[in-house]
Coordinates of C-alpha atoms and ligand atoms in Angstrom, one line a residue:
X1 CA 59.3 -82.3 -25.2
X2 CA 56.1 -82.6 -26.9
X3 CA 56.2 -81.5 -30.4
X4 CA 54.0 -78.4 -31.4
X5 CA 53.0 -78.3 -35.4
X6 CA 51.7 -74.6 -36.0
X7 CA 49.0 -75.5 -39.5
X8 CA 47.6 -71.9 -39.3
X9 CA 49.8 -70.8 -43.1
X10 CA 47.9 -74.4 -44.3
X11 CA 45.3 -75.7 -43.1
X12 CA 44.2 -72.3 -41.7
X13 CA 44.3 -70.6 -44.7
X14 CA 41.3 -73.1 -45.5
X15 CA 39.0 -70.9 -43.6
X16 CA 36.2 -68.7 -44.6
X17 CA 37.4 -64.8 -45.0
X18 CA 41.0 -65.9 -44.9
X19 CA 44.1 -65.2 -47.7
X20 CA 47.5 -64.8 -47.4
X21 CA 50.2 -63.2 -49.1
X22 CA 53.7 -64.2 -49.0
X23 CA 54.8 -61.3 -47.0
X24 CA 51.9 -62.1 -44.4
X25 CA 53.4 -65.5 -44.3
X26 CA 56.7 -64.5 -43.7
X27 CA 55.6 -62.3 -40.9
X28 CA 53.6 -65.0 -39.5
X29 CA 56.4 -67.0 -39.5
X30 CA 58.7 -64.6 -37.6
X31 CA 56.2 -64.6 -34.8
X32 CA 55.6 -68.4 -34.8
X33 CA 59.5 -68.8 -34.6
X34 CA 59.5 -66.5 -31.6
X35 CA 56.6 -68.2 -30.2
X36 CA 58.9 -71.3 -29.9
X37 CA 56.7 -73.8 -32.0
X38 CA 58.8 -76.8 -33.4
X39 CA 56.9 -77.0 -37.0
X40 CA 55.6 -74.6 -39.2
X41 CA 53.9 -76.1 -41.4
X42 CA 53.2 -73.6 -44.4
X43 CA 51.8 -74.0 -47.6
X44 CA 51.2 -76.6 -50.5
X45 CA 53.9 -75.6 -52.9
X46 CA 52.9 -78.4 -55.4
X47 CA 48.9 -77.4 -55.3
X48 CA 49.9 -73.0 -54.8
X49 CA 52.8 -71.3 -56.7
X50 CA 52.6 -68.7 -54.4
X51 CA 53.5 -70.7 -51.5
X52 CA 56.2 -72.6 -53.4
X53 CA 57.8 -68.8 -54.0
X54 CA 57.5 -68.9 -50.0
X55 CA 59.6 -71.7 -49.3
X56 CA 62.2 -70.9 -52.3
X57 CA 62.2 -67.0 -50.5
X58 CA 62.7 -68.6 -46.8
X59 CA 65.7 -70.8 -47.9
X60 CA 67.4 -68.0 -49.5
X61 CA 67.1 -66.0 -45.3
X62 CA 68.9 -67.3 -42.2
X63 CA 67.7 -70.4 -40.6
X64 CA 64.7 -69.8 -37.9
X65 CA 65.9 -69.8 -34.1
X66 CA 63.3 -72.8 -33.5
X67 CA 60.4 -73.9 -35.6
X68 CA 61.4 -75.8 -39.1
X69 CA 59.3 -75.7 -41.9
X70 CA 57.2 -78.5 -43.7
X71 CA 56.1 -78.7 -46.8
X72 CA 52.5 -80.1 -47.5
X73 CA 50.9 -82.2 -50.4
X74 CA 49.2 -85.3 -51.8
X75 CA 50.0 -88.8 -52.1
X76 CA 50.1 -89.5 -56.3
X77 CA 47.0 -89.0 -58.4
X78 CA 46.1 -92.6 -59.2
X79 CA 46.0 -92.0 -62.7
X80 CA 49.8 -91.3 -62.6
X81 CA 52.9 -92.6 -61.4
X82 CA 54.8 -90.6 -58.3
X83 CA 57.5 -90.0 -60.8
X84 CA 55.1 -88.5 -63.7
X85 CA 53.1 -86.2 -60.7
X86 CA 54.2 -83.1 -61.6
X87 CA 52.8 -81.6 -57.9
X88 CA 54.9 -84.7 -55.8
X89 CA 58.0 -83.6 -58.2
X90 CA 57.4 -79.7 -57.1
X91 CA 56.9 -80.9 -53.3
X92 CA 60.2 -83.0 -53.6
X93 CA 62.4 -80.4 -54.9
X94 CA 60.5 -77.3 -52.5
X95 CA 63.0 -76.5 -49.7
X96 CA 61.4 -77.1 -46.6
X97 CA 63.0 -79.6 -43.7
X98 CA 60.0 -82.2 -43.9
X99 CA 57.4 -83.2 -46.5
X100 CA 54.0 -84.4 -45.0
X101 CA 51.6 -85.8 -47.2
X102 CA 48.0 -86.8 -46.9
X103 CA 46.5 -89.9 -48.2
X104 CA 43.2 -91.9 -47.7
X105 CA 42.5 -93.9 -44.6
X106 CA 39.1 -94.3 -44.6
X107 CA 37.3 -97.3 -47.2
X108 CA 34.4 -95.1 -47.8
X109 CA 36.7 -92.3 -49.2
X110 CA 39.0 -94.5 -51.0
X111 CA 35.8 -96.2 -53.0
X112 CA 33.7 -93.0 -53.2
X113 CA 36.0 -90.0 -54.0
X114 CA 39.2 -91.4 -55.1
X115 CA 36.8 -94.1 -56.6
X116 CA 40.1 -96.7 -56.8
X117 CA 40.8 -100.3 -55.9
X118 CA 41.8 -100.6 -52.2
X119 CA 44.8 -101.9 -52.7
X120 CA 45.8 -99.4 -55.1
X121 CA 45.3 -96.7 -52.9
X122 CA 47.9 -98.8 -50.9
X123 CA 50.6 -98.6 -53.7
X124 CA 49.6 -95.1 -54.0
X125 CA 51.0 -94.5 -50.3
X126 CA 53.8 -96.5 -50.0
X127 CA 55.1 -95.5 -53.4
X128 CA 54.3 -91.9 -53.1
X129 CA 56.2 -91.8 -49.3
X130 CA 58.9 -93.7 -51.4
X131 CA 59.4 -91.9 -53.7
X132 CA 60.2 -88.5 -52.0
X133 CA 62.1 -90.6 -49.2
X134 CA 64.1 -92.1 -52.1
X135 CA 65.3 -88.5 -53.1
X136 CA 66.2 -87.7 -49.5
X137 CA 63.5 -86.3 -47.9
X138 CA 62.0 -86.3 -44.1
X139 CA 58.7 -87.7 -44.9
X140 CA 55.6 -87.9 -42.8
X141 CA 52.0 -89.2 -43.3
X142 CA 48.8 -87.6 -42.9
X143 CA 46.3 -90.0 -42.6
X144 CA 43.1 -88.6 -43.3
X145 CA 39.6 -89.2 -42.0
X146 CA 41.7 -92.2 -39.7
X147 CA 39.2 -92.1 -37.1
X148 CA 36.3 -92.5 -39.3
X149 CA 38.0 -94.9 -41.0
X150 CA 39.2 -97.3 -38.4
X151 CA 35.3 -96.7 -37.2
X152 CA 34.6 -98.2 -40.6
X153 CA 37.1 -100.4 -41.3
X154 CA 39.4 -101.1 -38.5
X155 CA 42.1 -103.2 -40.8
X156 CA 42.3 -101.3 -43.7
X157 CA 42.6 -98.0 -42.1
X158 CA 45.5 -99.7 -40.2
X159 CA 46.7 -100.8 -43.4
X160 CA 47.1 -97.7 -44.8
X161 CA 49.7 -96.3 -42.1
X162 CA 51.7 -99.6 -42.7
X163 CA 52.0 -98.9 -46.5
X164 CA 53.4 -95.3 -45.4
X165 CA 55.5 -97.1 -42.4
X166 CA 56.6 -99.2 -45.7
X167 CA 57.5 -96.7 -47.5
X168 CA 59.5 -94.7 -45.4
X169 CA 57.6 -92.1 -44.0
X170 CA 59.4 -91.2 -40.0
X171 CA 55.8 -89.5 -38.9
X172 CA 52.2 -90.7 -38.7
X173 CA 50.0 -87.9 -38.1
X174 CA 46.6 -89.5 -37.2
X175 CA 43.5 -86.7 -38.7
X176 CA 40.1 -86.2 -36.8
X177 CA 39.5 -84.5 -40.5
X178 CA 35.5 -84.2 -40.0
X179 CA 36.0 -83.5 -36.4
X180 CA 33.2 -86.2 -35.7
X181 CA 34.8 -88.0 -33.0
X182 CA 34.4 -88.1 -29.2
X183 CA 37.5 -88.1 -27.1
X184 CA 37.4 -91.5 -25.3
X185 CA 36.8 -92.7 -29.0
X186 CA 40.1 -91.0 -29.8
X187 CA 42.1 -92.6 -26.7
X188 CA 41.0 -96.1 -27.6
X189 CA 41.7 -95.5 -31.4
X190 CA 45.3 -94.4 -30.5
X191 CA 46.1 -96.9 -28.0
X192 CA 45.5 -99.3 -31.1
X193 CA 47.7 -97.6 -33.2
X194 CA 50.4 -97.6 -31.0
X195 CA 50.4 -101.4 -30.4
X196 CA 51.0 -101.5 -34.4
X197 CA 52.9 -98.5 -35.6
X198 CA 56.1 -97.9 -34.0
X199 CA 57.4 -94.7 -35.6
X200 CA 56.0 -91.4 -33.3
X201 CA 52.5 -90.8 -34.3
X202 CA 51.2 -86.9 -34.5
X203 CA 46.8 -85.9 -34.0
X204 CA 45.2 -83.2 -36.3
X205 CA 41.9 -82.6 -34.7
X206 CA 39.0 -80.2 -36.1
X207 CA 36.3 -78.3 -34.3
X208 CA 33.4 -79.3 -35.6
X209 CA 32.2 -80.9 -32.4
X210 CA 33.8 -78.3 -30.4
X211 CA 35.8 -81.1 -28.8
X212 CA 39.3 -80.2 -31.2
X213 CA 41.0 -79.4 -27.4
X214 CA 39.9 -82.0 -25.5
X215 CA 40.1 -84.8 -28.7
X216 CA 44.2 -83.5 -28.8
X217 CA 44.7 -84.1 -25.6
X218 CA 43.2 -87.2 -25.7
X219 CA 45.1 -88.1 -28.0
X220 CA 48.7 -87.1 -26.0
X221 CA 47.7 -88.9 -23.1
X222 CA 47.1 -92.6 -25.3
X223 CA 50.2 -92.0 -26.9
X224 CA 50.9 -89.4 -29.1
X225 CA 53.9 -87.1 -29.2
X226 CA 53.3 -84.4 -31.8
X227 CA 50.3 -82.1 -31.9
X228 CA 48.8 -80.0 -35.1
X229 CA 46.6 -76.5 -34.9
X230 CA 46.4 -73.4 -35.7
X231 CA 46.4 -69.8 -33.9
X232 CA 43.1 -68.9 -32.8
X233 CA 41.6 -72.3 -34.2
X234 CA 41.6 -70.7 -37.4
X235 CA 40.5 -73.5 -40.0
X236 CA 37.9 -74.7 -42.6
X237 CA 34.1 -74.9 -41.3
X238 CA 34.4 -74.8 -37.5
X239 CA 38.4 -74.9 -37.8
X240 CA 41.5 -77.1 -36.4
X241 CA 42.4 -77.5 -32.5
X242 CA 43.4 -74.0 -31.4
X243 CA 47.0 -73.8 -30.1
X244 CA 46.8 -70.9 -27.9
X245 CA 44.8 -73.6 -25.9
X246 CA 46.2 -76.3 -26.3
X247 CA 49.9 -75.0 -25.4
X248 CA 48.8 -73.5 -22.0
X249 CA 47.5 -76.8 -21.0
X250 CA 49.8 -79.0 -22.3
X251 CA 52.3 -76.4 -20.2
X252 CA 50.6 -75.8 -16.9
X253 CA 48.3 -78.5 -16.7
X254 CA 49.7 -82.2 -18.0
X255 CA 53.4 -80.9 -17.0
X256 CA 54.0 -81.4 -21.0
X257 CA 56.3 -78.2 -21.7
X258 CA 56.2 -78.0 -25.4
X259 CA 57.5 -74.6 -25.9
X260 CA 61.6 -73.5 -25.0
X261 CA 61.8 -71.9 -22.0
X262 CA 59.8 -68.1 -21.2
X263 CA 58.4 -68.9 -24.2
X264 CA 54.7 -69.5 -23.1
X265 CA 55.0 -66.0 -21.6
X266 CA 54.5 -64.5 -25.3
X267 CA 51.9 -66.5 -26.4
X268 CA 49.1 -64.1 -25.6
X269 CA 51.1 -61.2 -27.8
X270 CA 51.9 -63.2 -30.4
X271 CA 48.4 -64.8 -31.1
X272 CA 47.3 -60.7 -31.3
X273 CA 49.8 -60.0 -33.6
X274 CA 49.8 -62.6 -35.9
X275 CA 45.4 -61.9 -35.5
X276 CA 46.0 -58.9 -36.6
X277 CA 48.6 -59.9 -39.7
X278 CA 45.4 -62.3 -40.4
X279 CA 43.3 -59.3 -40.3
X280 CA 40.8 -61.0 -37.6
X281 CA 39.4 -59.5 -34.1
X282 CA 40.8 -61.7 -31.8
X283 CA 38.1 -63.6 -29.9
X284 CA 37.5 -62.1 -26.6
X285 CA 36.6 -65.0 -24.9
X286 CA 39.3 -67.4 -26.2
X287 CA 40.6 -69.5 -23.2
X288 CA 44.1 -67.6 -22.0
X289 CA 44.9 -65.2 -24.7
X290 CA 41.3 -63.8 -24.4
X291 CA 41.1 -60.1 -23.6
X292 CA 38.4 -61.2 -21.3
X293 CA 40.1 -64.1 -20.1
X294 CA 41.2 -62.7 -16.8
X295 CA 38.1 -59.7 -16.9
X296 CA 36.6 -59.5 -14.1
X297 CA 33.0 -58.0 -13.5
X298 CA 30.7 -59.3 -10.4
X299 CA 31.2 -57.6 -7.5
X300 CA 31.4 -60.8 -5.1
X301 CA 34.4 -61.8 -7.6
X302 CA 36.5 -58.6 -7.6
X303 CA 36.0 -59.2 -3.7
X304 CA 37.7 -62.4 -4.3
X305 CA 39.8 -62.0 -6.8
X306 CA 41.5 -58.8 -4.5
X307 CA 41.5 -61.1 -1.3
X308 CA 43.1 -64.1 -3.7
X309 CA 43.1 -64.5 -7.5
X310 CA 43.1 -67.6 -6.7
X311 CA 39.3 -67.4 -6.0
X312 CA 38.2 -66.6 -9.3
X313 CA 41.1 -67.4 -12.2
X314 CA 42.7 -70.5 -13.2
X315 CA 46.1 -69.3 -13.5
X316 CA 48.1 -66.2 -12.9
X317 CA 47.5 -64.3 -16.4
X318 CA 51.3 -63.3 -16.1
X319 CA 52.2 -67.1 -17.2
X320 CA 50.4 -66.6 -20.5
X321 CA 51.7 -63.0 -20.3
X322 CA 47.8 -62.0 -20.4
X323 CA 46.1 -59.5 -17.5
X324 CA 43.5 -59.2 -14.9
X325 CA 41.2 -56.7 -15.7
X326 CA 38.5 -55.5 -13.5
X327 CA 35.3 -54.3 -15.7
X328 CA 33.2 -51.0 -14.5
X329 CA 29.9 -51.2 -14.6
X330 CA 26.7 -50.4 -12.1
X331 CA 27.4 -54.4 -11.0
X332 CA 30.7 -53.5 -9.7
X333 CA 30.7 -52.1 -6.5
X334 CA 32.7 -50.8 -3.9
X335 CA 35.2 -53.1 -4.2
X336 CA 35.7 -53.2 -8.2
X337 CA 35.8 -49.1 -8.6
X338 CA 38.8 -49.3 -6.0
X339 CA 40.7 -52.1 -7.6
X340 CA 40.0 -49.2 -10.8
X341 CA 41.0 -46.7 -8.9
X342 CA 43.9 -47.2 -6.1
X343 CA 46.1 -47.1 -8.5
X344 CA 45.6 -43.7 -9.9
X345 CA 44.5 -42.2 -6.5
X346 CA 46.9 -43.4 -4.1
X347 CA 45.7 -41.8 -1.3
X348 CA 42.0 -43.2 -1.3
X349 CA 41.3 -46.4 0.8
X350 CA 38.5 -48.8 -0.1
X351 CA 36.4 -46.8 2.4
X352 CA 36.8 -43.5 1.3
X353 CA 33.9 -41.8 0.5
X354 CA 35.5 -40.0 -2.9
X355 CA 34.7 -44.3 -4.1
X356 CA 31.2 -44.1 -3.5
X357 CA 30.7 -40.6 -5.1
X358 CA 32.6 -42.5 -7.7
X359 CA 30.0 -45.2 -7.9
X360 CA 26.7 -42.8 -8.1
X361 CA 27.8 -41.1 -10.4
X362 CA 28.9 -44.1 -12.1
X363 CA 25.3 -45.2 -12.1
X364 CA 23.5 -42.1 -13.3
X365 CA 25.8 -41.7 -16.5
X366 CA 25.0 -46.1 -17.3
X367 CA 21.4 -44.4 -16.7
X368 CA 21.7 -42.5 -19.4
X369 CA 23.8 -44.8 -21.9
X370 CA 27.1 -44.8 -21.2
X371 CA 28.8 -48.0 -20.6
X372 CA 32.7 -48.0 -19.0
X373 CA 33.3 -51.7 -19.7
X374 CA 35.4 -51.4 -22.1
X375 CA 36.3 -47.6 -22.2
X376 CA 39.2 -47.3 -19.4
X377 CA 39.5 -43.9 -20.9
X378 CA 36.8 -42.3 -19.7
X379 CA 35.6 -44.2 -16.9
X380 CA 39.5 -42.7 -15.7
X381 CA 38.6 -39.1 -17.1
X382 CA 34.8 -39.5 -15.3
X383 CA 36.6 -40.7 -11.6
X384 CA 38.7 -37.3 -12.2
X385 CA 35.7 -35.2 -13.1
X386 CA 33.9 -36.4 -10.0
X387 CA 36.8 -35.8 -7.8
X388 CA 37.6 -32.2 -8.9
X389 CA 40.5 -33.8 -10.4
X390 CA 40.0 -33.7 -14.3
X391 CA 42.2 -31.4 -16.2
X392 CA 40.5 -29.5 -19.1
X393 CA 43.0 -29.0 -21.9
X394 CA 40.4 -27.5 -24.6
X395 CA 36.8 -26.7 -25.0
X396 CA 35.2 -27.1 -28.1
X397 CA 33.5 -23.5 -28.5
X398 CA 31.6 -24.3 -31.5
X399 CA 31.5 -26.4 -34.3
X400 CA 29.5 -26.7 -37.4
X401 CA 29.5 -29.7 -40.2
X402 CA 28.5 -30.2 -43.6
X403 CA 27.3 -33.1 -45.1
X404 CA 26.3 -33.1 -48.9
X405 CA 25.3 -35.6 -51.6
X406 CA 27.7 -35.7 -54.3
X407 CA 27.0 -37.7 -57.9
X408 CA 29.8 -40.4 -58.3
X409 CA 32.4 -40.1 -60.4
X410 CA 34.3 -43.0 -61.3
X411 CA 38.3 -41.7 -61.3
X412 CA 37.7 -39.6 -58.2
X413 CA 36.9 -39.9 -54.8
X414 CA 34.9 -37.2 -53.6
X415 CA 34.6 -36.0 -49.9
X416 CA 30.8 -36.3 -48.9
X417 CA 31.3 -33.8 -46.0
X418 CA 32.8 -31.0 -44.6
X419 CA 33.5 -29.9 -40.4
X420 CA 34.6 -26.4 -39.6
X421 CA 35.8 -26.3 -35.6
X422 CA 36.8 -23.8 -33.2
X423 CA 38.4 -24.7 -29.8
X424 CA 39.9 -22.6 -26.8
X425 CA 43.1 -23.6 -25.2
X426 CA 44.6 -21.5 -22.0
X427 CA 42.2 -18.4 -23.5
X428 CA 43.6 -18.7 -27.2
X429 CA 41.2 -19.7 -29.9
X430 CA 42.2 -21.9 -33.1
X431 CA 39.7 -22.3 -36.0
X432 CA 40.0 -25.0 -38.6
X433 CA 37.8 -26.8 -41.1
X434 CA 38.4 -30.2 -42.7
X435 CA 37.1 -32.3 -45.3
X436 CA 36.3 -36.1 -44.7
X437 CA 34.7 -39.4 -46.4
X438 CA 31.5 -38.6 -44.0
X439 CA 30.4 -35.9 -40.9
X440 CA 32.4 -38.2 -38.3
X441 CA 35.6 -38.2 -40.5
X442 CA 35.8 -34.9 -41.1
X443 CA 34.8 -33.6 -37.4
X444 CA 37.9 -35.9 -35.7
X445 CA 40.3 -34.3 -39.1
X446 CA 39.2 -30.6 -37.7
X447 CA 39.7 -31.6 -33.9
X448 CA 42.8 -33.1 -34.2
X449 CA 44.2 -30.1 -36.8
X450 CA 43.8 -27.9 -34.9
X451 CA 44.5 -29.5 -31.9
X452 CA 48.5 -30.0 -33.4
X453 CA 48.2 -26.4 -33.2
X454 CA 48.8 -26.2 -29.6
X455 CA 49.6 -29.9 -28.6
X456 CA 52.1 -31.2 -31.6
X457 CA 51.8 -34.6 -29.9
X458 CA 48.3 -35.2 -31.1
X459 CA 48.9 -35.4 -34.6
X460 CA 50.5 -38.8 -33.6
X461 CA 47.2 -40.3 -32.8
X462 CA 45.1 -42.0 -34.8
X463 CA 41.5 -43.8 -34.5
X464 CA 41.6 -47.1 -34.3
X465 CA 38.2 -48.8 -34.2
X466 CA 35.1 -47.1 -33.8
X467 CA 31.8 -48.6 -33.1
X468 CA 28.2 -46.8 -32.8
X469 CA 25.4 -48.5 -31.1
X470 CA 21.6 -47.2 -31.1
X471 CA 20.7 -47.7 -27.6
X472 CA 16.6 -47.1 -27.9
X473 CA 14.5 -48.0 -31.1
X474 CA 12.6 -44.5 -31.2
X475 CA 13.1 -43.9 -34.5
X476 CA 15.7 -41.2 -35.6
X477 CA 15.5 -39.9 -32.4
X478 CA 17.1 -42.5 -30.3
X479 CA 20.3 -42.0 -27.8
X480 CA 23.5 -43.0 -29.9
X481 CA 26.9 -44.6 -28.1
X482 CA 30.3 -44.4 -29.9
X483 CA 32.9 -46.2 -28.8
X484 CA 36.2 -45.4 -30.1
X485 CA 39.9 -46.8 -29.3
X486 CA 42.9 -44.5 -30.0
X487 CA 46.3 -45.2 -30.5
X488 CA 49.8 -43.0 -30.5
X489 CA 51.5 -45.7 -31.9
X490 CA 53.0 -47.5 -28.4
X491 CA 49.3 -47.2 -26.6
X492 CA 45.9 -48.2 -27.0
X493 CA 43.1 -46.5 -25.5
X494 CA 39.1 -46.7 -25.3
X495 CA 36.6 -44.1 -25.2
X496 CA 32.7 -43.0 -25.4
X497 CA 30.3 -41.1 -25.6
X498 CA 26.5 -40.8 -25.4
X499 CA 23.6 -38.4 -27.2
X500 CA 20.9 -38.0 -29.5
X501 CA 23.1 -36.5 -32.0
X502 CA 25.5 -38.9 -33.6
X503 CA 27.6 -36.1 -34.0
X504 CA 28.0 -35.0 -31.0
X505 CA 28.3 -38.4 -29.2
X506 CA 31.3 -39.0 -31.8
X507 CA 32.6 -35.6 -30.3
X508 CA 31.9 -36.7 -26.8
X509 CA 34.4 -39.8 -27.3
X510 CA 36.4 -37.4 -29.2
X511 CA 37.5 -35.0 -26.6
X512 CA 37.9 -38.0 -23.9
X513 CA 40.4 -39.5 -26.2
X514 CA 42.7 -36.6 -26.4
X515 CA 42.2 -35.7 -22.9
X516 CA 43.2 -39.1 -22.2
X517 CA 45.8 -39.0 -24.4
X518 CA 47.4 -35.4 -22.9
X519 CA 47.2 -36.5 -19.7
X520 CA 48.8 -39.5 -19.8
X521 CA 51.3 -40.0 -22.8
X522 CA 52.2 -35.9 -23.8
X523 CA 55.2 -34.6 -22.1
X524 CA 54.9 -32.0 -19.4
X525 CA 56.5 -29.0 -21.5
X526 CA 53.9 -29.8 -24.3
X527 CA 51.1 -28.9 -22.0
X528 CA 52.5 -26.5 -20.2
X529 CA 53.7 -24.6 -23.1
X530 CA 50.0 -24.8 -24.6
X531 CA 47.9 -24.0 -21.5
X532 CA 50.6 -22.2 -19.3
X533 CA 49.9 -23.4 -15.5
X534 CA 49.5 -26.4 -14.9
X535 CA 46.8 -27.1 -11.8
X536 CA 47.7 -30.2 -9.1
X537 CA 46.9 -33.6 -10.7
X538 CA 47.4 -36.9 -8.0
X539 CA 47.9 -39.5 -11.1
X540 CA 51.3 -40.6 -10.7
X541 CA 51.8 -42.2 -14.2
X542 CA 50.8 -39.1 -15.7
X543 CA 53.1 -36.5 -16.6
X544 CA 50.9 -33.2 -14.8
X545 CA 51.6 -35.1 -12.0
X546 CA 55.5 -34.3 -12.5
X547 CA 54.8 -30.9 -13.8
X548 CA 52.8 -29.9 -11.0
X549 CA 55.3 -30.8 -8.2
X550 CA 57.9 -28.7 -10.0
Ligands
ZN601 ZN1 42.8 -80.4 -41.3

């Protein structure tokens, strides 16, 4: 099986924006381990005290189901001896199943930053690989800037893995560390190697060319066994190979399973939640785990994709455990609003005509700013409305808010506005006002108060992300989209609305959300409790659905 190293707890926590803590990095362990990656390779105790309190904190837990964890540092500093290097003697005593450290491969580097004799930098490897051999470690060697180097100076980059060979280290791990080279480059380089080294060699490839994916898998194919990245790619300047790439490939592609089995299945999960420990949006358009990955938005390809997915996607999403989505928008046609919609409304056909009264009106609301591309929510909620199929829980009767200028005051945080709300739900009204760190704030606090009133369920939800977009520069008068994504804590949801009025556009999204919410995720006996009567819905999944046919 081809060995995955997971860098993202080191060499990703080189990139721009990024800091752990150790509690992040034991979390991001946890869901590495489950991902099935064979190395974890987390932190330079020796150079970090934080990350040595990692590895002391990890030994004293139950061993990991699969990954093992390895240590990282530096060969010796030349002034020193491995012995008197107080950061080798703090790598050597961390608990961690391998220590891998890096040394200098290239000539230029040795001369000009480590400014030493070439042959010292020799001693320096072999003795520092020694040395933490000699106290009964795994070692392995990371060869830095190798590809430059054996560019450079083909024999003495060479020279440098025999000193670590020499020393003892089990590992070579060849580094693309500027991320300058071109993959055919990288096959020949390898090939060489492996005529020399005999000990399993390993490829650490950066982005900076963009080529981090196809430089790895170069580098499998001429002969190497072990592969380093990172989650998302996360890494200094352009960052390392990304592993949510590089897994699926090796996997589906070069027959290279590298993850135990089902495993690959979770990948798409896992790189969200360990995003989200990182505190980073996920890239949309990263290659598998993408949310867009399998989105589909051309008319002529939601054709396809329904007659075959074959037509349009690489791979069943399910194998990455990602899914198709099919993207509404005035492009989509006949055939997209029905893949939307047949689920909901199982008794329309792609002919009906409820679809193309779907579509116009579809078209006039993207007329006037709306956009359902990524607002499931209310393109569902719009489909209903068009239908004579959209349940209105509430109506917002009136609503007034405040906003004031307040002078700062350093021990207190001061609300900056104030909403006051009233609503009608099954012909009872409920007033409330609330206080908030600006108009939008306060307005959602006031709906959803006094919204609990009638449906306790909603003071589980919570905004998630909200985004506002000026759609027309006119000045202060321009139209004004918010997007906003709800959650109840097991579901995510997305919204929006459109006006001139910030305000009431946030308002707009506002009600879809709970609407959305009440229709889908509230139990029947909520509702019905609130509103009395419940009118026929035709949405299976929802839960008027069940109360109506009672
Ligand atoms: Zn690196």
């Amino acid at each position: 099986m081809l060995e995955i190293l997971d860098t993202t707890l080191r060499d990703g926590a080189q990139a721009e924006g990024i800091t752990f803590s150790v509690e992040d990095k034991k979390q991001i362990t946890a869901a590495l381990d489950e991902l099935g990656v064979s190395w974890i390779e987390a932190g330079n105790p020796g150079a970090n005290p934080m990350d040595l309190r990692f590895f002391q904190e990890m030994a004293s837990r139950p061993p990991l189901r699969h990954a093992s964890l390895v240590a990282f540092g530096s060969t010796c500093k030349a002034s020193l001896t491995p012995e008197n290097d107080p950061a080798l003697q703090t790598l050597c005593d961390c608990p961690a199943s391998v220590k891998a450290i890096f040394g200098k491969s290239a000539l230029y580097h040795v001369t000009h930053v480590l400014r030493c004799d070439p042959e010292e930098n020799l001693e320096l490897i072999r003795s520092s690989v020694h040395f933490l051999k000699s106290r009964g470690n795994t070692v392995w060697f990371d060869s830095e800037h190798f590809f430059d180097g054996f560019r450079e100076n083909r024999e003495y980059a060479l020279s440098t893995l025999r000193a670590a060979v020499s020393g003892g280290a089990s590992r070579i791990i060849l580094c693309d560390t500027r991320g300058a080279s071109l993959p055919e480059e990288i096959s020949e380089t390898v090939r060489a190697v492996r005529q020399e080294i005999e000990i399993p060699l390993g490829i650490h490839t950066h982005n900076d060319s963009g080529l981090a994916a196809a430089c790895s898998i170069a580098a499998v194919r001429a002969g190497c066994d072990h592969v380093q990245g990172t989650i998302g790619g996360i890494g200094e300047r352009c960052g390392n190979a990304d592993l949510c790439t590089l897994i699926p490939l090796f996997s589906l592609k070069l027959s290279m399973p590298c993850l135990p089995d089902g495993c690959l299945r979770k990948i798409t999960h896992l790189s969200r939640v360990i995003s989200e420990i990182m505190n980073i949006v996920p890239r949309e358009s990263a290659p598998f785990v993408g949310n867009s990955a399998f989105a589909h938005k051309a008319g002529m390809h939601i054709d396809g994709i329904l007659k075959d997915p074959a037509t349009y996607e690489q791979i069943d999403p399910e194998e990455v455990g990602n899914q198709r989505r099919f993207l509404v928008s005035d492009q989509v046609g006949r055939a997209g609003v029905y893949a939307r919609l047949g689920r909901l409304f199982p008794d329309l056909n792609r002919d009906s005509p409820e679809i193309g009264r779907v579509i116009f009106r579809l078209k006039e609301m993207e007329a006037q700013g709306y956009t359902y591309e990524n607002a499931d929510g209310s393109f569902e909620l719009l489909a209903m409305d068009t239908l004579g199929r959209r349940q209105r829980f509430f109506e917002v009767a009136d609503y007034h808010v405040l906003c004031q200028r307040y002078v700062e005051t350093s021990d207190k945080a001061l609300p900056t506005a104030q909403a006051y709300l009233k609503i009608s739900v099954g012909g009872r009204e409920g007033i409330n006002a609330a206080e908030g760190d600006g108009p939008v704030n306060a307005l959602d606090k006031a709906l959803r108060k006094t919204l609990s009133e009638f449906f306790p369920s909603v003071s589980r939800m919570s905004l998630q992300d909200f985004k506002v977009r000026v759609l027309n520069a006119e000045g202060t008068a321009s139209l004004v989209r918010v997007s906003i994504e709800s959650s109840d804590g097991s579901h995510i949801w997305n919204t929006v609305g459109v006006s001139e009025n910030i305000i009431e556009a946030c308002l707009r999204s506002l009600i879809d959300s709970v609407d959305y919410m009440l229709s889908h995720f509230v139990p029947a006996e909520e509702i019905s409790s609130a509103i009395g009567r419940i009118s026929g819905r035709n949405n299976a999944s929802s839960p008027l659905y069940k109360a109506s046919e009672e």
